[in-house]
Short mmCIF file of C-alpha atoms in Angstrom, two decimals:
data_model
loop_
_atom_site.label_atom_id
_atom_site.label_comp_id
_atom_site.label_asym_id
_atom_site.label_seq_id
_atom_site.Cartn_x
_atom_site.Cartn_y
_atom_site.Cartn_z
CA MET A 1 -83.52 -224.11 21.72
CA ALA A 2 -86.52 -224.25 19.42
CA ALA A 3 -87.70 -221.08 17.82
CA SER A 4 -90.74 -219.63 19.56
CA ARG A 5 -93.76 -218.20 17.79
CA ALA A 6 -93.74 -215.34 20.28
CA LYS A 7 -90.33 -214.14 19.12
CA LYS A 8 -90.31 -212.01 16.00
CA GLY A 9 -87.49 -212.10 13.49
CA VAL A 10 -86.66 -213.06 9.93
CA ILE A 11 -85.41 -216.56 10.81
CA THR A 12 -88.20 -217.22 13.31
CA ASP A 13 -90.89 -216.10 10.87
CA TRP A 14 -89.25 -218.21 8.16
CA TRP A 15 -89.18 -221.31 10.35
CA TRP A 16 -92.84 -221.11 11.32
CA SER A 17 -94.07 -220.23 7.84
CA ILE A 18 -91.97 -222.60 5.70
CA ASP A 19 -93.47 -225.79 4.27
CA ARG A 20 -91.29 -228.30 6.11
CA TRP A 21 -92.42 -231.21 3.95
CA PHE A 22 -91.01 -229.48 0.90
CA LEU A 23 -87.85 -228.55 2.78
CA ALA A 24 -87.32 -232.15 3.95
CA ALA A 25 -87.91 -233.56 0.45
CA PHE A 26 -85.40 -231.19 -1.15
CA LEU A 27 -82.77 -231.91 1.51
CA ILE A 28 -83.29 -235.67 1.08
CA LEU A 29 -82.57 -235.34 -2.63
CA MET A 30 -79.50 -233.19 -1.99
CA ILE A 31 -78.07 -235.66 0.52
CA GLY A 32 -78.97 -238.58 -1.74
CA GLY A 33 -77.11 -236.96 -4.62
CA MET A 34 -74.01 -236.57 -2.46
CA VAL A 35 -74.15 -240.23 -1.40
CA LEU A 36 -74.66 -241.38 -4.97
CA SER A 37 -71.62 -239.40 -6.18
CA PHE A 38 -69.40 -241.79 -4.20
CA ALA A 39 -70.82 -244.67 -6.25
CA ALA A 40 -71.21 -243.11 -9.68
CA SER A 41 -68.29 -240.75 -10.23
CA PRO A 42 -65.00 -242.56 -9.28
CA PRO A 43 -65.01 -244.87 -12.35
CA VAL A 44 -65.55 -241.89 -14.65
CA ALA A 45 -62.75 -239.90 -12.99
CA GLU A 46 -60.30 -242.81 -13.26
CA LYS A 47 -61.23 -243.37 -16.90
CA ILE A 48 -60.24 -239.82 -17.88
CA GLY A 49 -57.07 -239.79 -15.77
CA LEU A 50 -58.27 -237.91 -12.68
CA GLU A 51 -57.99 -238.97 -9.07
CA PRO A 52 -60.95 -241.20 -8.05
CA PHE A 53 -62.79 -238.68 -5.86
CA HIS A 54 -62.36 -235.67 -8.15
CA PHE A 55 -66.07 -235.42 -9.00
CA VAL A 56 -67.10 -236.30 -5.43
CA LYS A 57 -65.15 -233.31 -4.10
CA ARG A 58 -66.56 -231.02 -6.77
CA HIS A 59 -70.08 -232.28 -6.05
CA ALA A 60 -69.61 -231.41 -2.38
CA LEU A 61 -68.16 -228.04 -3.39
CA PHE A 62 -71.29 -227.28 -5.45
CA LEU A 63 -73.64 -228.69 -2.81
CA LEU A 64 -72.81 -226.19 -0.06
CA PRO A 65 -73.54 -223.01 -2.08
CA SER A 66 -76.62 -224.73 -3.52
CA ILE A 67 -78.07 -225.29 -0.05
CA ALA A 68 -77.22 -221.70 0.84
CA ALA A 69 -78.89 -220.43 -2.35
CA MET A 70 -82.04 -222.46 -1.66
CA LEU A 71 -82.36 -221.22 1.90
CA ALA A 72 -81.55 -217.60 0.99
CA THR A 73 -84.05 -217.61 -1.88
CA SER A 74 -86.73 -219.10 0.37
CA LEU A 75 -86.58 -215.92 2.49
CA LEU A 76 -87.81 -213.76 -0.40
CA THR A 77 -91.30 -212.36 -0.79
CA PRO A 78 -93.27 -213.00 -4.01
CA ARG A 79 -92.33 -209.49 -5.15
CA GLY A 80 -88.67 -210.22 -4.44
CA ILE A 81 -88.91 -213.43 -6.43
CA ARG A 82 -90.36 -211.57 -9.41
CA ARG A 83 -87.58 -209.00 -9.31
CA MET A 84 -84.86 -211.62 -8.94
CA SER A 85 -86.34 -213.63 -11.81
CA ILE A 86 -86.45 -210.66 -14.17
CA ILE A 87 -82.79 -209.87 -13.47
CA MET A 88 -81.73 -213.52 -13.66
CA LEU A 89 -83.63 -214.05 -16.92
CA GLY A 90 -82.06 -210.98 -18.51
CA VAL A 91 -78.54 -212.03 -17.49
CA ALA A 92 -79.15 -215.62 -18.64
CA ILE A 93 -80.37 -214.51 -22.06
CA VAL A 94 -77.34 -212.25 -22.52
CA LEU A 95 -75.02 -215.12 -21.54
CA MET A 96 -76.85 -217.53 -23.86
CA VAL A 97 -76.22 -215.12 -26.73
CA ALA A 98 -72.57 -214.79 -25.67
CA ALA A 99 -72.21 -218.58 -25.53
CA LEU A 100 -73.15 -218.82 -29.22
CA PHE A 101 -70.19 -216.62 -30.18
CA PHE A 102 -67.61 -217.02 -27.43
CA GLY A 103 -68.72 -220.13 -25.51
CA MET A 104 -67.07 -223.51 -25.20
CA GLU A 105 -68.02 -226.05 -27.86
CA VAL A 106 -68.67 -229.55 -26.54
CA LYS A 107 -69.91 -232.30 -28.88
CA GLY A 108 -70.98 -229.71 -31.43
CA ALA A 109 -73.04 -227.62 -28.97
CA ARG A 110 -72.27 -224.18 -27.53
CA ARG A 111 -74.08 -224.04 -24.19
CA TRP A 112 -71.35 -223.02 -21.76
CA VAL A 113 -69.47 -219.83 -20.95
CA GLY A 114 -66.27 -219.64 -18.95
CA ALA A 115 -66.03 -217.75 -15.66
CA GLY A 116 -62.49 -218.17 -14.40
CA PRO A 117 -61.94 -221.80 -13.39
CA LEU A 118 -65.69 -222.50 -13.64
CA THR A 119 -67.99 -223.05 -16.59
CA ILE A 120 -71.61 -221.91 -16.48
CA GLN A 121 -74.56 -223.19 -18.48
CA PRO A 122 -76.84 -220.12 -18.66
CA SER A 123 -79.86 -222.07 -19.92
CA GLU A 124 -80.10 -223.85 -16.55
CA PHE A 125 -80.64 -220.53 -14.77
CA MET A 126 -82.94 -219.30 -17.52
CA LYS A 127 -85.55 -222.01 -16.83
CA PRO A 128 -86.81 -221.11 -13.31
CA ALA A 129 -86.58 -217.39 -14.08
CA PHE A 130 -88.52 -217.88 -17.33
CA VAL A 131 -91.26 -219.79 -15.51
CA VAL A 132 -91.69 -217.11 -12.84
CA VAL A 133 -91.70 -214.23 -15.34
CA CYS A 134 -94.26 -215.98 -17.57
CA ALA A 135 -96.43 -216.74 -14.53
CA TRP A 136 -96.32 -213.04 -13.64
CA LEU A 137 -97.26 -212.02 -17.21
CA PHE A 138 -100.19 -214.45 -17.29
CA ALA A 139 -101.33 -213.29 -13.84
CA GLU A 140 -101.23 -209.64 -14.88
CA ARG A 141 -103.22 -210.45 -18.02
CA SER A 142 -105.91 -212.16 -15.92
CA ARG A 143 -106.00 -209.20 -13.53
CA ARG A 144 -106.16 -206.49 -16.21
CA SER A 145 -107.30 -207.28 -19.73
CA ASP A 146 -105.54 -204.21 -21.15
CA ILE A 147 -102.10 -205.63 -20.25
CA PRO A 148 -100.77 -207.77 -23.16
CA GLY A 149 -99.25 -210.37 -20.84
CA ASN A 150 -100.06 -213.29 -23.14
CA LEU A 151 -98.41 -211.59 -26.12
CA PHE A 152 -95.30 -210.74 -24.12
CA SER A 153 -95.03 -214.33 -22.88
CA ILE A 154 -95.27 -215.63 -26.45
CA MET A 155 -92.53 -213.23 -27.55
CA LEU A 156 -90.40 -214.30 -24.59
CA LEU A 157 -90.94 -217.97 -25.42
CA GLY A 158 -89.91 -217.32 -29.03
CA THR A 159 -86.70 -215.63 -27.88
CA VAL A 160 -85.80 -218.45 -25.49
CA VAL A 161 -86.63 -221.22 -27.98
CA ALA A 162 -84.59 -219.51 -30.72
CA LEU A 163 -81.54 -219.37 -28.43
CA LEU A 164 -81.95 -222.99 -27.30
CA VAL A 165 -82.32 -224.25 -30.87
CA ALA A 166 -79.25 -222.24 -31.92
CA GLN A 167 -77.08 -223.98 -29.30
CA PRO A 168 -78.61 -226.58 -30.18
CA ASP A 169 -80.44 -228.11 -27.19
CA LEU A 170 -83.64 -229.87 -28.20
CA GLY A 171 -84.24 -231.39 -24.76
CA GLN A 172 -84.28 -228.05 -22.97
CA THR A 173 -86.42 -226.64 -25.78
CA ILE A 174 -89.06 -229.34 -25.31
CA LEU A 175 -88.92 -228.99 -21.50
CA THR A 176 -89.26 -225.20 -21.53
CA THR A 177 -92.02 -225.20 -24.15
CA SER A 178 -93.99 -227.90 -22.32
CA VAL A 179 -93.91 -226.00 -19.03
CA TRP A 180 -94.89 -222.78 -20.81
CA GLY A 181 -97.82 -224.61 -22.45
CA GLY A 182 -98.95 -225.90 -19.06
CA LEU A 183 -98.85 -222.39 -17.63
CA PHE A 184 -100.76 -220.98 -20.59
CA PHE A 185 -103.40 -223.69 -20.11
CA MET A 186 -103.66 -222.88 -16.39
CA ALA A 187 -104.09 -219.21 -17.30
CA GLY A 188 -107.19 -219.99 -19.36
CA LEU A 189 -105.86 -220.79 -22.82
CA PRO A 190 -108.74 -221.40 -25.30
CA TRP A 191 -108.98 -224.91 -26.77
CA LEU A 192 -108.36 -223.58 -30.28
CA TRP A 193 -105.01 -222.24 -29.13
CA ILE A 194 -104.21 -225.58 -27.52
CA VAL A 195 -104.75 -227.39 -30.84
CA MET A 196 -102.74 -224.78 -32.74
CA LEU A 197 -99.82 -224.84 -30.31
CA GLY A 198 -99.88 -228.64 -30.20
CA GLY A 199 -99.64 -228.67 -33.99
CA LEU A 200 -96.76 -226.19 -33.93
CA GLY A 201 -94.97 -228.36 -31.38
CA GLY A 202 -95.37 -231.41 -33.62
CA PHE A 203 -94.03 -229.52 -36.62
CA GLY A 204 -91.16 -228.25 -34.49
CA ILE A 205 -90.09 -231.79 -33.56
CA LEU A 206 -90.43 -232.87 -37.19
CA GLY A 207 -88.35 -229.87 -38.26
CA ALA A 208 -85.64 -230.74 -35.71
CA TYR A 209 -85.59 -234.30 -37.08
CA VAL A 210 -85.03 -232.98 -40.61
CA VAL A 211 -82.58 -230.17 -39.82
CA PHE A 212 -80.37 -231.66 -37.09
CA PRO A 213 -78.61 -234.94 -37.97
CA HIS A 214 -77.91 -235.81 -34.32
CA VAL A 215 -81.62 -235.52 -33.48
CA ALA A 216 -82.56 -237.78 -36.41
CA SER A 217 -79.86 -240.24 -35.36
CA ARG A 218 -81.19 -240.46 -31.79
CA PHE A 219 -84.77 -240.96 -32.92
CA ASP A 220 -83.73 -243.61 -35.44
CA ARG A 221 -81.65 -245.48 -32.84
CA PHE A 222 -84.53 -245.37 -30.40
CA LEU A 223 -87.12 -246.62 -32.90
CA THR A 224 -85.02 -249.24 -34.70
CA GLY A 225 -82.44 -250.23 -32.09
CA GLU A 226 -79.73 -249.99 -34.75
CA GLY A 227 -76.55 -247.92 -34.61
CA ASP A 228 -74.64 -246.74 -31.54
CA THR A 229 -76.94 -247.60 -28.62
CA PHE A 230 -74.11 -248.38 -26.21
CA GLN A 231 -75.05 -245.99 -23.42
CA THR A 232 -78.77 -246.79 -23.34
CA ASP A 233 -78.15 -250.55 -23.65
CA THR A 234 -75.55 -250.42 -20.86
CA ALA A 235 -77.87 -248.36 -18.65
CA ARG A 236 -80.66 -250.88 -19.12
CA GLU A 237 -78.25 -253.72 -18.35
CA ALA A 238 -77.22 -251.99 -15.12
CA ILE A 239 -80.85 -251.68 -14.07
CA LEU A 240 -81.54 -255.36 -14.81
CA ARG A 241 -78.39 -256.49 -12.99
CA GLY A 242 -79.36 -254.57 -9.88
CA GLY A 243 -82.61 -256.45 -9.40
CA TRP A 244 -84.89 -255.50 -6.54
CA PHE A 245 -82.25 -254.87 -3.88
CA GLY A 246 -79.08 -254.09 -5.85
CA GLN A 247 -75.54 -255.43 -5.78
CA GLY A 248 -74.53 -253.27 -2.82
CA PRO A 249 -72.66 -249.95 -2.49
CA GLY A 250 -69.50 -249.96 -4.61
CA GLU A 251 -70.27 -253.38 -6.10
CA GLY A 252 -71.56 -252.16 -9.44
CA ILE A 253 -69.72 -253.47 -12.49
CA VAL A 254 -71.80 -252.32 -15.44
CA LYS A 255 -71.63 -248.70 -14.20
CA ARG A 256 -67.90 -248.70 -14.99
CA LEU A 257 -68.73 -248.94 -18.67
CA LEU A 258 -71.05 -245.91 -18.68
CA PRO A 259 -69.25 -242.72 -19.79
CA ASP A 260 -71.95 -240.51 -18.23
CA SER A 261 -72.75 -242.58 -15.15
CA HIS A 262 -72.33 -239.55 -12.86
CA THR A 263 -74.58 -237.25 -14.90
CA ASP A 264 -77.25 -238.40 -17.35
CA PHE A 265 -77.29 -242.04 -16.24
CA ALA A 266 -77.01 -241.71 -12.46
CA TYR A 267 -80.45 -243.35 -12.14
CA SER A 268 -79.04 -246.57 -13.64
CA VAL A 269 -76.20 -246.59 -11.12
CA ILE A 270 -78.75 -246.31 -8.30
CA ALA A 271 -80.59 -249.31 -9.75
CA GLU A 272 -77.46 -251.46 -10.05
CA GLU A 273 -76.04 -250.78 -6.60
CA PHE A 274 -79.12 -250.04 -4.49
CA GLY A 275 -81.86 -251.85 -6.40
CA ILE A 276 -85.16 -251.06 -8.04
CA ILE A 277 -86.69 -250.55 -4.59
CA SER A 278 -84.38 -247.55 -4.07
CA CYS A 279 -85.27 -246.21 -7.52
CA MET A 280 -88.94 -246.46 -6.62
CA ALA A 281 -88.32 -244.63 -3.34
CA LEU A 282 -86.42 -241.89 -5.17
CA THR A 283 -89.20 -241.59 -7.75
CA ALA A 284 -91.71 -241.32 -4.91
CA VAL A 285 -89.82 -238.31 -3.50
CA PHE A 286 -89.98 -236.56 -6.88
CA ALA A 287 -93.66 -237.45 -7.22
CA PHE A 288 -94.36 -236.16 -3.70
CA ILE A 289 -92.81 -232.77 -4.53
CA VAL A 290 -94.88 -232.44 -7.71
CA ILE A 291 -98.19 -233.64 -6.22
CA ARG A 292 -97.82 -231.57 -3.06
CA GLY A 293 -96.80 -228.59 -5.15
CA LEU A 294 -99.92 -228.83 -7.30
CA ASN A 295 -102.16 -229.28 -4.26
CA VAL A 296 -100.66 -226.25 -2.54
CA ALA A 297 -100.81 -224.23 -5.75
CA PHE A 298 -104.51 -224.86 -6.28
CA ALA A 299 -105.21 -223.61 -2.73
CA GLN A 300 -103.48 -220.28 -3.37
CA ARG A 301 -105.65 -217.17 -3.50
CA ASP A 302 -103.10 -215.16 -5.48
CA THR A 303 -103.02 -215.93 -9.22
CA PHE A 304 -99.30 -215.31 -9.56
CA ASN A 305 -98.48 -217.64 -6.66
CA ARG A 306 -100.73 -220.33 -8.09
CA LEU A 307 -99.22 -220.16 -11.58
CA ALA A 308 -95.61 -219.81 -10.42
CA ILE A 309 -95.76 -222.77 -8.03
CA THR A 310 -97.45 -224.89 -10.69
CA GLY A 311 -94.86 -223.98 -13.31
CA LEU A 312 -91.88 -224.56 -11.02
CA VAL A 313 -92.99 -228.02 -9.86
CA MET A 314 -93.86 -228.89 -13.47
CA LEU A 315 -90.33 -227.90 -14.46
CA PHE A 316 -88.89 -229.99 -11.63
CA GLY A 317 -91.11 -232.99 -12.40
CA LEU A 318 -90.77 -233.02 -16.20
CA GLN A 319 -86.98 -232.78 -16.03
CA SER A 320 -86.98 -235.76 -13.64
CA ILE A 321 -89.31 -237.74 -15.89
CA ILE A 322 -87.18 -237.11 -18.98
CA ASN A 323 -84.01 -238.26 -17.23
CA MET A 324 -85.60 -241.41 -15.82
CA ALA A 325 -87.35 -242.22 -19.10
CA VAL A 326 -84.02 -242.06 -20.96
CA ASN A 327 -82.44 -244.40 -18.40
CA LEU A 328 -85.33 -246.83 -18.81
CA HIS A 329 -85.11 -246.54 -22.61
CA LEU A 330 -88.64 -245.14 -22.82
CA MET A 331 -87.58 -242.17 -24.95
CA PRO A 332 -84.60 -241.17 -27.12
CA ALA A 333 -81.35 -240.37 -25.33
CA LYS A 334 -81.07 -236.75 -24.21
CA GLY A 335 -78.61 -234.99 -21.96
CA MET A 336 -80.88 -234.04 -19.07
CA THR A 337 -79.70 -234.16 -15.47
CA LEU A 338 -81.69 -235.69 -12.62
CA PRO A 339 -82.37 -232.77 -10.23
CA PHE A 340 -80.03 -232.74 -7.20
CA ILE A 341 -78.83 -236.29 -8.02
CA SER A 342 -76.72 -235.88 -11.15
CA TYR A 343 -73.33 -234.17 -11.08
CA GLY A 344 -73.26 -230.66 -12.51
CA GLY A 345 -72.63 -227.32 -10.85
CA SER A 346 -74.92 -225.15 -12.99
CA SER A 347 -77.72 -227.69 -12.83
CA MET A 348 -77.48 -228.15 -9.06
CA LEU A 349 -77.39 -224.44 -8.31
CA ALA A 350 -80.25 -223.67 -10.72
CA VAL A 351 -82.41 -226.46 -9.27
CA ALA A 352 -81.62 -225.16 -5.77
CA ILE A 353 -82.90 -221.73 -6.81
CA THR A 354 -86.00 -223.41 -8.22
CA ALA A 355 -86.52 -225.18 -4.89
CA GLY A 356 -85.98 -221.89 -3.05
CA PHE A 357 -88.64 -220.24 -5.20
CA VAL A 358 -91.09 -223.04 -4.34
CA LEU A 359 -90.31 -222.76 -0.63
CA ALA A 360 -90.74 -218.98 -0.70
CA LEU A 361 -94.03 -219.04 -2.61
CA THR A 362 -95.56 -221.78 -0.44
CA ARG A 363 -94.78 -220.07 2.86
CA ARG A 364 -97.86 -219.31 4.94
CA ARG A 365 -98.65 -215.62 4.65
CA ALA A 366 -101.75 -213.62 5.39
CA ASP A 367 -102.23 -212.92 1.69
CA ASN A 368 -102.04 -216.50 0.45
CA VAL A 369 -103.85 -218.55 3.09
CA SER A 370 -106.89 -220.22 1.58
CA GLN A 371 -110.38 -219.79 2.98
CA THR A 372 -110.37 -223.45 4.07
CA ASP A 373 -107.21 -222.92 6.12
CA ARG A 374 -108.69 -219.78 7.69
CA LEU A 375 -111.83 -221.68 8.68
CA MET A 376 -109.76 -224.49 10.22
CA GLU A 377 -107.66 -222.00 12.20
CA ARG A 378 -110.79 -220.29 13.53
CA THR A 379 -112.32 -223.65 14.48
CA MET A 380 -109.16 -224.73 16.32
CA ALA A 381 -108.98 -221.38 18.10
CA ALA A 382 -112.62 -221.68 19.19
CA GLN A 383 -112.06 -225.23 20.48
CA ALA A 384 -108.95 -224.12 22.39
CA ALA A 385 -110.92 -221.29 23.99
#
């Protein structure tokens, strides 16, 4: 029986206030990721000596708590989201520090900490919490000029960037810094600061090229096409082989050669088996979330809501763009998951929390309904009378 507006309760209020377009888009991506895991992960599991559906089962195991986390988070108020973000950011930073000393080392990077049978990547949970906390700091600075919100956000960015570089993780550093820059711009950053920060970002990338050999190697391979370009070349071949309509579910051949077909290069597997049309449809879902998020954000009356929604959908969209650009060989290779599609427990759960934040902040409340919406409601009420 459908929930009635006349009945009061947490679930009823949630149902009538939630943005169902957002909810549907997030659930489509979650279900799509589960379907894709059947196509992308068995070859990888067999290659490393595991039973074929090992990663499929683990993907399903991560999916259920991720859906629960998204729905539970969407019940929060903006104040609850701020409090949760502060706690989550503090815990994530502590775990990122611990990972540098006691974490697991994989391919020369220390980004993971062990928790029993599971491994956690704290930087994934840091990102949405960092965005919300910075949005709150910028909002407080705009509300009261005596609060040094901008300074605190800069100090927080420096702390996060230092930890990411120490891991090292250049991709997450660029993603986090870009979203922070977008938030700072939305908060009224002067043009002089924009030029200065843009220059610092350029010097930072140049410094990473000089200091980190693996970064220089990836840039050189991307620009010259020389060296070990196996993964990117194979991913591009899979996309070309798929054509417009793909080879069909389970019929992919090139995907079997991709070591990271279930994570960083899941987009290429979609192209080979389901075609470019499916990739375009998937891209449209990501674009819909970002565009709708920005439209809803700009209609918000509350500064914190506006900045937080903008930052969260920017985080979601930029991460998607980086992953797809790497698959299409439009930028140097970087380990960045495709939200809800790629395999990865920490990534999936963190993105689910991000989605829950967006759902919570875009719920229709008396304090965040725009004047246009109020006028439309009054007009409809007058017509009904």
